[in-house]
Short mmCIF file of C-alpha atoms and ligand atoms in Angstrom, two decimals:
data_model
loop_
_atom_site.label_atom_id
_atom_site.label_comp_id
_atom_site.label_asym_id
_atom_site.label_seq_id
_atom_site.Cartn_x
_atom_site.Cartn_y
_atom_site.Cartn_z
CA MET A 1 281.50 111.79 57.69
CA SER A 2 282.19 110.01 61.02
CA GLU A 3 285.77 109.23 62.42
CA THR A 4 284.59 105.86 63.84
CA PRO A 5 286.48 102.85 62.25
CA ILE A 6 284.18 101.24 59.57
CA ASP A 7 283.26 97.64 59.86
CA LEU A 8 281.51 96.62 56.49
CA ARG A 9 281.57 92.99 57.40
CA SER A 10 278.06 92.91 58.78
CA HIS A 11 276.40 94.43 55.80
CA PRO A 12 274.66 91.48 53.77
CA PHE A 13 276.29 92.65 50.69
CA VAL A 14 279.76 92.21 51.98
CA ILE A 15 279.16 89.17 53.87
CA ASP A 16 279.33 86.67 51.15
CA LEU A 17 282.43 87.97 49.67
CA SER A 18 285.84 86.44 49.95
CA GLU A 19 288.12 87.86 52.76
CA SER A 20 290.37 89.63 50.20
CA ALA A 21 287.36 91.20 48.36
CA GLN A 22 286.12 92.43 51.77
CA GLU A 23 289.54 94.00 52.34
CA ARG A 24 289.42 95.61 48.96
CA LEU A 25 286.06 97.15 49.69
CA SER A 26 287.21 98.26 53.10
CA GLU A 27 289.93 100.22 51.38
CA CYS A 28 287.15 101.98 49.21
CA ALA A 29 285.10 102.93 52.31
CA VAL A 30 285.39 106.58 52.57
CA GLY A 31 283.42 106.70 55.90
CA THR A 32 279.85 106.67 57.53
CA VAL A 33 277.37 109.16 56.47
CA HIS A 34 274.24 110.04 58.33
CA TRP A 35 271.36 111.77 56.65
CA GLU A 36 268.37 113.65 57.97
CA PRO A 37 265.01 113.18 56.52
CA GLY A 38 264.50 115.22 53.33
CA THR A 39 268.14 115.08 52.29
CA LYS A 40 268.48 114.73 48.48
CA ILE A 41 271.48 112.24 48.27
CA PHE A 42 271.77 112.48 44.34
CA ARG A 43 269.63 113.49 41.38
CA GLU A 44 269.04 111.96 37.95
CA GLY A 45 271.71 112.87 35.58
CA GLY A 46 274.40 113.71 38.26
CA VAL A 47 277.72 112.30 38.05
CA SER A 48 277.69 108.82 39.79
CA GLU A 49 280.94 108.06 41.77
CA ASN A 50 279.67 106.49 44.90
CA CYS A 51 277.84 103.66 46.36
CA TYR A 52 276.19 103.48 49.76
CA LEU A 53 276.03 100.26 52.07
CA ILE A 54 272.51 101.29 53.98
CA MET A 55 272.91 100.32 57.63
CA CYS A 56 269.60 101.90 58.91
CA GLY A 57 266.92 104.20 57.74
CA ILE A 58 264.86 104.50 54.61
CA VAL A 59 265.87 106.11 51.48
CA ALA A 60 263.38 106.61 48.58
CA VAL A 61 264.45 105.85 45.07
CA GLU A 62 262.28 108.41 42.85
CA ALA A 63 261.54 109.41 39.49
CA HIS A 64 260.57 113.11 38.85
CA SER A 65 258.32 114.76 36.43
CA PRO A 66 258.06 118.34 35.66
CA GLY A 67 255.18 119.99 37.64
CA ARG A 68 254.12 116.78 39.50
CA ASP A 69 255.11 115.12 42.64
CA ALA A 70 257.87 112.82 42.22
CA LYS A 71 257.12 109.09 41.93
CA VAL A 72 258.48 106.65 44.62
CA LEU A 73 259.46 103.61 42.94
CA GLN A 74 260.90 101.96 45.84
CA THR A 75 262.42 102.52 49.31
CA LEU A 76 265.75 100.96 50.43
CA GLY A 77 266.61 100.40 53.99
CA GLN A 78 268.69 98.22 56.35
CA GLY A 79 271.00 95.97 54.42
CA ASP A 80 270.27 97.35 51.14
CA VAL A 81 272.83 98.89 48.64
CA LEU A 82 271.88 102.39 47.07
CA GLY A 83 273.43 103.13 43.70
CA TRP A 84 275.23 101.05 40.94
CA SER A 85 275.41 103.66 38.34
CA TRP A 86 279.11 104.34 39.12
CA LEU A 87 279.60 100.88 37.71
CA PHE A 88 278.61 101.36 34.12
CA PRO A 89 279.27 104.25 31.67
CA PRO A 90 277.99 106.98 31.31
CA TYR A 91 278.38 106.83 35.18
CA ARG A 92 275.34 109.13 35.67
CA TRP A 93 272.46 108.54 38.07
CA THR A 94 269.05 107.24 36.56
CA PHE A 95 267.01 108.32 39.35
CA ASP A 96 266.78 110.62 42.42
CA ALA A 97 267.56 109.26 45.91
CA HIS A 98 265.62 111.09 48.72
CA VAL A 99 266.08 110.30 52.39
CA ARG A 100 262.70 109.36 54.14
CA ALA A 101 263.92 108.55 57.54
CA GLU A 102 267.07 109.36 59.38
CA THR A 103 269.60 107.11 57.60
CA GLU A 104 273.23 105.85 58.26
CA ALA A 105 275.17 104.41 55.38
CA VAL A 106 278.72 103.53 54.53
CA GLN A 107 279.97 105.48 51.60
CA LEU A 108 282.07 103.53 48.99
CA ASP A 109 284.33 105.34 46.69
CA GLY A 110 282.98 103.73 43.35
CA VAL A 111 285.80 105.24 41.14
CA LYS A 112 288.41 103.44 43.25
CA LEU A 113 286.38 100.45 43.53
CA ARG A 114 286.11 100.32 39.64
CA GLU A 115 289.80 100.81 39.28
CA TYR A 116 290.47 97.87 41.48
CA MET A 117 287.94 95.71 39.78
CA ASP A 118 289.49 96.61 36.40
CA THR A 119 292.98 95.68 37.40
CA ASP A 120 292.01 92.57 39.63
CA ARG A 121 289.65 90.45 37.32
CA GLU A 122 289.07 87.97 40.17
CA LEU A 123 288.01 90.75 42.40
CA GLY A 124 285.96 92.43 39.50
CA TYR A 125 284.11 89.18 38.85
CA GLU A 126 283.36 88.77 42.49
CA VAL A 127 281.85 92.19 43.03
CA LEU A 128 280.06 92.23 39.60
CA PHE A 129 278.61 88.59 40.50
CA GLN A 130 277.27 90.05 43.92
CA PHE A 131 275.86 93.19 42.13
CA SER A 132 274.20 91.00 39.63
CA ARG A 133 272.58 89.15 42.37
CA LEU A 134 271.30 92.45 43.86
CA VAL A 135 269.99 93.62 40.40
CA VAL A 136 268.15 90.48 39.70
CA ARG A 137 266.58 90.39 43.26
CA ARG A 138 265.51 94.08 42.53
CA LEU A 139 264.08 93.22 39.07
CA ASN A 140 262.15 90.46 40.58
CA ALA A 141 260.64 92.46 43.26
CA THR A 142 259.93 95.09 40.58
CA ARG A 143 258.17 92.63 38.49
CA LEU A 144 255.96 91.68 41.44
CA GLN A 145 255.19 95.28 42.25
CA LEU A 146 254.08 95.57 38.51
CA LEU A 147 251.75 92.74 38.92
CA ASP A 148 249.58 94.96 41.06
CA LEU A 149 248.79 91.72 43.37
CA TYR A 150 246.45 93.35 45.64
CA ALA A 151 244.06 94.86 42.93
CA ASP A 152 240.53 93.65 42.31
CA HIS A 153 241.42 91.39 39.29
CA SER A 154 237.81 90.05 39.14
CA MET B 1 248.22 69.04 57.87
CA GLN B 2 246.38 70.98 60.53
CA THR B 3 243.87 69.31 62.89
CA ILE B 4 240.31 70.29 62.10
CA PRO B 5 238.38 71.86 65.02
CA GLU B 6 234.92 70.38 65.75
CA SER B 7 232.34 72.59 64.25
CA THR B 8 230.13 74.13 66.89
CA GLN B 9 227.21 74.02 64.39
CA ILE B 10 224.54 71.26 64.65
CA ASP B 11 223.65 70.95 60.98
CA PRO B 12 226.66 72.67 58.99
CA MET B 13 224.42 72.81 55.99
CA ALA B 14 221.72 75.04 57.38
CA PRO B 15 222.51 78.70 57.89
CA VAL B 16 221.46 80.28 61.40
CA PRO B 17 220.08 83.71 61.40
CA CYS B 18 222.56 86.16 62.94
CA LYS B 19 221.72 89.68 63.93
CA VAL B 20 224.30 92.30 62.53
CA THR B 21 225.41 94.43 65.33
CA ALA B 22 227.67 96.84 63.52
CA GLN B 23 228.84 97.52 59.93
CA TRP B 24 231.59 99.94 59.26
CA ASP B 25 233.90 101.25 56.38
CA VAL B 26 237.54 99.88 56.61
CA THR B 27 238.95 101.34 53.21
CA GLU B 28 237.25 102.35 50.13
CA ASP B 29 236.34 98.83 49.27
CA THR B 30 236.55 97.01 52.32
CA PHE B 31 234.16 96.87 55.38
CA GLY B 32 233.74 95.19 58.82
CA LEU B 33 230.61 93.21 59.68
CA ARG B 34 230.13 92.29 63.29
CA LEU B 35 227.49 89.64 64.18
CA ALA B 36 226.05 88.51 67.49
CA ALA B 37 227.03 84.86 67.31
CA PRO B 38 224.61 82.10 68.26
CA ALA B 39 224.77 80.83 71.82
CA GLY B 40 227.87 78.48 72.30
CA TYR B 41 229.73 79.42 69.24
CA SER B 42 233.55 79.61 69.21
CA PHE B 43 236.09 79.63 66.68
CA GLN B 44 239.77 78.93 66.01
CA PRO B 45 242.14 81.74 64.33
CA GLY B 46 242.12 81.00 60.74
CA GLN B 47 238.64 79.39 60.22
CA PHE B 48 236.01 80.83 58.00
CA ASN B 49 231.91 81.19 58.06
CA MET B 50 229.87 80.97 55.09
CA LEU B 51 227.56 84.11 55.11
CA TYR B 52 224.32 83.88 53.53
CA GLN B 53 222.46 86.77 51.96
CA PHE B 54 218.88 85.82 51.46
CA GLY B 55 217.96 85.89 47.67
CA VAL B 56 221.48 86.80 46.60
CA GLY B 57 223.82 84.03 47.59
CA GLU B 58 226.49 82.72 50.10
CA VAL B 59 230.09 83.50 50.21
CA ALA B 60 233.01 82.19 52.32
CA ILE B 61 234.36 84.81 54.71
CA SER B 62 237.26 84.45 57.18
CA ILE B 63 236.86 85.57 60.53
CA SER B 64 239.05 88.44 61.66
CA GLY B 65 237.80 88.79 65.21
CA ASP B 66 239.46 87.99 68.44
CA PRO B 67 238.94 84.36 69.43
CA ALA B 68 238.86 85.11 73.00
CA TYR B 69 235.44 86.83 72.46
CA PRO B 70 233.80 84.67 69.81
CA GLU B 71 230.31 86.09 70.72
CA SER B 72 231.34 89.29 68.77
CA LEU B 73 231.98 87.74 65.59
CA VAL B 74 233.83 90.12 63.20
CA HIS B 75 234.54 89.70 59.48
CA THR B 76 236.54 92.00 57.45
CA ILE B 77 235.28 91.84 53.96
CA ARG B 78 236.03 93.17 50.55
CA GLY B 79 233.11 94.18 48.56
CA VAL B 80 233.91 92.95 45.13
CA GLY B 81 231.18 90.26 44.10
CA ALA B 82 227.37 90.32 44.09
CA VAL B 83 227.21 88.75 47.61
CA THR B 84 229.89 90.73 49.24
CA LYS B 85 228.68 94.19 47.92
CA SER B 86 224.95 93.24 49.30
CA LEU B 87 226.52 92.30 52.58
CA ARG B 88 227.93 95.75 52.72
CA ASN B 89 224.45 97.20 52.73
CA LEU B 90 223.51 95.54 55.81
CA ARG B 91 223.15 97.64 58.94
CA ALA B 92 222.84 97.09 62.52
CA GLY B 93 219.68 95.19 63.47
CA ASP B 94 219.52 93.52 60.11
CA VAL B 95 219.76 89.58 59.87
CA VAL B 96 222.23 87.57 57.75
CA GLY B 97 222.48 83.82 57.54
CA MET B 98 225.61 82.04 58.68
CA ARG B 99 227.04 78.54 58.77
CA GLY B 100 230.33 77.74 60.41
CA PRO B 101 233.07 77.95 61.58
CA PHE B 102 234.77 75.64 58.93
CA GLY B 103 238.19 74.68 58.17
CA ASN B 104 241.48 74.30 60.20
CA SER B 105 243.13 76.79 61.97
CA TRP B 106 246.51 78.61 62.35
CA PRO B 107 249.14 76.71 64.20
CA VAL B 108 248.85 78.94 67.30
CA GLU B 109 249.60 75.97 69.53
CA GLN B 110 252.49 74.48 67.86
CA ALA B 111 253.98 77.73 67.59
CA VAL B 112 254.46 78.10 71.39
CA GLY B 113 257.98 78.65 72.30
CA HIS B 114 258.75 79.63 68.75
CA ASP B 115 259.35 83.07 66.98
CA VAL B 116 256.10 83.97 65.18
CA VAL B 117 256.28 85.58 61.79
CA LEU B 118 253.03 86.82 60.23
CA VAL B 119 253.29 87.98 56.59
CA ALA B 120 250.09 89.37 55.08
CA GLY B 121 249.32 90.66 51.74
CA GLY B 122 246.35 92.99 51.15
CA ILE B 123 242.96 91.64 52.59
CA GLY B 124 245.17 88.62 53.88
CA LEU B 125 245.79 90.56 57.01
CA ALA B 126 242.00 89.95 58.03
CA PRO B 127 242.42 86.05 58.43
CA LEU B 128 245.80 86.53 60.23
CA ARG B 129 244.45 88.97 62.78
CA PRO B 130 242.77 86.29 65.08
CA ALA B 131 246.31 84.42 65.18
CA LEU B 132 247.88 87.63 66.12
CA LEU B 133 245.39 88.55 68.74
CA HIS B 134 245.63 85.11 70.13
CA VAL B 135 249.49 85.44 70.19
CA LEU B 136 249.46 88.79 71.83
CA ASN B 137 246.59 87.65 74.46
CA ASN B 138 249.25 84.83 75.47
CA ARG B 139 252.44 86.80 74.66
CA ASN B 140 254.44 85.10 77.10
CA ASP B 141 254.13 81.65 75.44
CA TYR B 142 255.97 82.98 72.40
CA GLY B 143 259.44 84.17 71.30
CA ARG B 144 259.73 87.32 69.02
CA VAL B 145 256.65 88.44 67.22
CA VAL B 146 256.81 90.02 63.81
CA LEU B 147 254.11 91.16 61.36
CA LEU B 148 255.15 92.08 57.93
CA TYR B 149 252.36 93.53 55.80
CA GLY B 150 252.18 94.49 52.17
CA THR B 151 249.49 96.35 50.41
CA ARG B 152 248.63 98.38 47.54
CA THR B 153 248.69 101.98 48.67
CA PRO B 154 248.64 103.73 52.06
CA ARG B 155 244.92 104.15 51.59
CA ASP B 156 244.41 100.28 51.38
CA ILE B 157 246.08 99.60 54.92
CA LEU B 158 243.61 97.62 56.96
CA PHE B 159 243.25 98.11 60.74
CA GLN B 160 245.36 101.26 60.67
CA GLN B 161 244.66 102.30 64.28
CA GLU B 162 245.51 98.79 65.61
CA LEU B 163 248.74 98.65 63.36
CA GLN B 164 249.78 101.95 65.06
CA GLU B 165 249.22 100.28 68.48
CA TRP B 166 251.09 96.94 67.56
CA ARG B 167 254.03 98.98 66.28
CA GLY B 168 254.26 101.04 69.39
CA ARG B 169 254.54 97.81 71.50
CA PHE B 170 257.97 97.00 72.74
CA ASP B 171 257.24 93.36 72.29
CA MET B 172 256.49 92.92 68.74
CA ASP B 173 257.88 94.23 65.24
CA VAL B 174 255.61 95.71 62.56
CA LEU B 175 256.99 96.34 59.10
CA VAL B 176 254.65 97.87 56.42
CA ALA B 177 255.34 98.08 52.82
CA VAL B 178 253.04 99.42 50.20
CA ASP B 179 253.37 98.86 46.27
CA ALA B 180 252.96 102.53 45.39
CA ALA B 181 252.81 105.70 47.32
CA GLY B 182 253.57 109.49 47.06
CA ARG B 183 255.90 111.52 49.05
CA ASP B 184 253.35 112.07 51.85
CA TRP B 185 254.16 108.31 52.77
CA HIS B 186 257.12 108.10 55.03
CA GLY B 187 257.31 104.26 55.11
CA SER B 188 258.68 101.54 52.78
CA VAL B 189 257.72 101.23 49.02
CA GLY B 190 258.13 97.90 47.55
CA VAL B 191 256.85 94.19 47.87
CA VAL B 192 256.43 92.48 51.08
CA THR B 193 258.81 89.84 50.14
CA LYS B 194 261.61 92.41 50.50
CA LEU B 195 260.83 92.91 54.22
CA ILE B 196 261.69 89.28 54.86
CA GLY B 197 265.33 89.72 54.97
CA ARG B 198 265.42 92.52 57.49
CA ALA B 199 262.84 90.96 59.80
CA PRO B 200 264.14 90.35 63.19
CA PHE B 201 263.60 86.68 63.99
CA ASP B 202 265.46 83.31 64.36
CA PRO B 203 264.75 81.28 61.30
CA HIS B 204 265.74 78.17 62.92
CA ASN B 205 263.22 78.73 65.64
CA ALA B 206 260.31 80.39 63.83
CA VAL B 207 257.08 79.57 62.67
CA ALA B 208 255.61 81.55 59.73
CA MET B 209 251.87 82.13 58.81
CA VAL B 210 251.23 83.81 55.34
CA CYS B 211 248.04 84.92 53.81
CA GLY B 212 247.43 86.89 50.68
CA PRO B 213 247.16 86.31 46.85
CA GLU B 214 248.39 83.06 45.63
CA ILE B 215 251.39 84.60 43.95
CA MET B 216 252.32 86.83 46.79
CA MET B 217 252.38 83.52 48.85
CA ARG B 218 254.44 81.47 46.40
CA PHE B 219 257.06 84.14 46.55
CA THR B 220 256.77 84.72 50.29
CA GLY B 221 257.19 80.84 50.98
CA ARG B 222 260.33 80.87 48.82
CA GLU B 223 261.80 83.76 50.49
CA LEU B 224 261.01 82.47 53.97
CA VAL B 225 262.59 79.06 53.12
CA THR B 226 265.62 80.87 51.70
CA ARG B 227 265.93 82.86 54.85
CA GLY B 228 266.33 79.47 56.77
CA ILE B 229 262.79 78.48 58.11
CA GLN B 230 261.90 74.79 57.61
CA PRO B 231 259.06 74.43 54.90
CA SER B 232 257.07 72.45 57.47
CA MET B 233 257.07 75.48 59.74
CA VAL B 234 255.66 77.83 56.91
CA TYR B 235 251.95 77.88 56.89
CA LEU B 236 249.71 79.37 54.16
CA SER B 237 246.05 80.09 53.89
CA MET B 238 244.51 79.00 50.71
CA GLU B 239 241.51 80.61 49.17
CA ARG B 240 239.22 78.71 46.83
CA ASN B 241 235.57 79.34 45.61
CA MET B 242 233.46 77.30 48.50
CA LYS B 243 230.24 76.19 48.06
CA CYS B 244 229.38 73.35 50.73
CA ALA B 245 232.05 74.28 52.98
CA VAL B 246 232.20 70.63 54.45
CA GLY B 247 233.86 68.39 51.83
CA PHE B 248 230.89 67.21 49.75
CA CYS B 249 230.92 69.12 46.54
CA GLY B 250 234.54 69.43 45.40
CA HIS B 251 234.38 72.84 44.49
CA CYS B 252 237.26 73.89 46.39
CA GLN B 253 239.52 71.07 45.33
CA PHE B 254 243.36 71.92 45.44
CA GLY B 255 245.41 68.96 44.39
CA SER B 256 244.11 65.93 46.33
CA ALA B 257 242.84 68.29 49.16
CA PHE B 258 239.58 70.14 49.72
CA VAL B 259 240.63 73.68 51.00
CA CYS B 260 237.28 73.75 53.17
CA LYS B 261 237.89 70.46 54.94
CA ASN B 262 241.64 69.88 54.94
CA GLY B 263 242.56 73.67 54.99
CA PRO B 264 242.37 76.49 54.50
CA VAL B 265 245.68 76.40 56.16
CA PHE B 266 248.34 74.06 54.82
CA THR B 267 252.11 73.97 55.17
CA TYR B 268 254.41 75.04 52.55
CA ASP B 269 255.88 71.49 52.80
CA ASP B 270 252.39 70.07 51.80
CA ILE B 271 251.52 72.51 48.96
CA GLY B 272 254.76 74.34 47.96
CA ASP B 273 255.06 72.25 44.83
CA LEU B 274 251.31 72.70 43.88
CA LEU B 275 251.82 76.53 44.06
CA ASP B 276 254.35 76.10 41.04
CA ILE B 277 251.93 74.09 38.88
CA ARG B 278 249.96 76.15 36.51
CA GLU B 279 246.85 74.44 36.37
CA VAL B 280 245.61 72.94 39.87
S1 FES C 301 233.47 73.69 49.25
FE1 FES C 301 232.29 71.78 48.82
S2 FES C 301 233.94 70.28 48.92
FE2 FES C 301 234.85 72.35 49.72
#
């Protein structure tokens, strides 16, 4: 974790939030993390307590199956958010996250942010709204992926 | 709408015999076909030819070669129908019939002084290649140059060697995403539209050129406009079944336009609404 002061405001997820929500998020920032390729950030089933705002790099979200190569579902990069399982019970990761290229991210303490959101409903709404947008975008992208657009459909 | 360059062919309905100078595999289902162009032939980036395989039929194929060297006429073809599969069997020295070039062109002149964003999906990279080569041949005339390319798997990536060269240049950005990949792929996995948000260009001074399956272009167009590019600065290349290629038969009708004559390149401004209609 680096000692350099963390400036979240340049991240697309944070940019649209109100000043006060940005401040709250900054209070939840634990530090900047650097990962080398090959690092497992988390595994399916593990306790989910953090959220990562990716500044640069590539992280693969993968599904594993016994005796087979993991399947890469999607990769996340600059400007993406990794991890929302800390938001909803049972607070467990639903997939693996595996670093593909050197990555830098800001780690947020999800448990602390959740507590803030529970006590300050305005903040809760704002952050949840932002996460909903993210989820919808990701869902739409996944739907397009499922269409297998470039296959020969003739 | 784009201006239509003059066809360099005397009778646009009569195929001219052209000698095949090379044929090579690009991917499992895609191949390259280079023809010796007739004397005086030239083309604009984005135009297409009708290739006629004697006894089999005729098909519209975009030109994927360098417009600075029109005598070496390159097509990149996906072998999926009877004619294209038959074209795949051609070898150097064989002869194929050709009409063209037809259609309008990518807005490479209008893009001078602007950032250029090329978004390709699958085989859509082939029709965009002449535009990119033109831009790179005249690099100082343009701002930032960005190529975003999405395809099915790493095995389906076209122009692999060239993509690596483009990626190695200091004066352009290349982002590639595949829909599905194993762990041996170290690039991005996901749809090409996801690359738009992180691509380095100034949306207020950019011209975008998009080519790929229609659904991909619909979503790409929306995403580019959301990023801030004017709809009139987003150009899409449409694909339709071509027969005459000169605006006579109506086979390629798209709304009130004929793709062969008024297109294949249209602005999002012109056809964005049509892309949303279920039956055109
Ligand atoms: S192909 Fe005949 S009008 Fe376009």
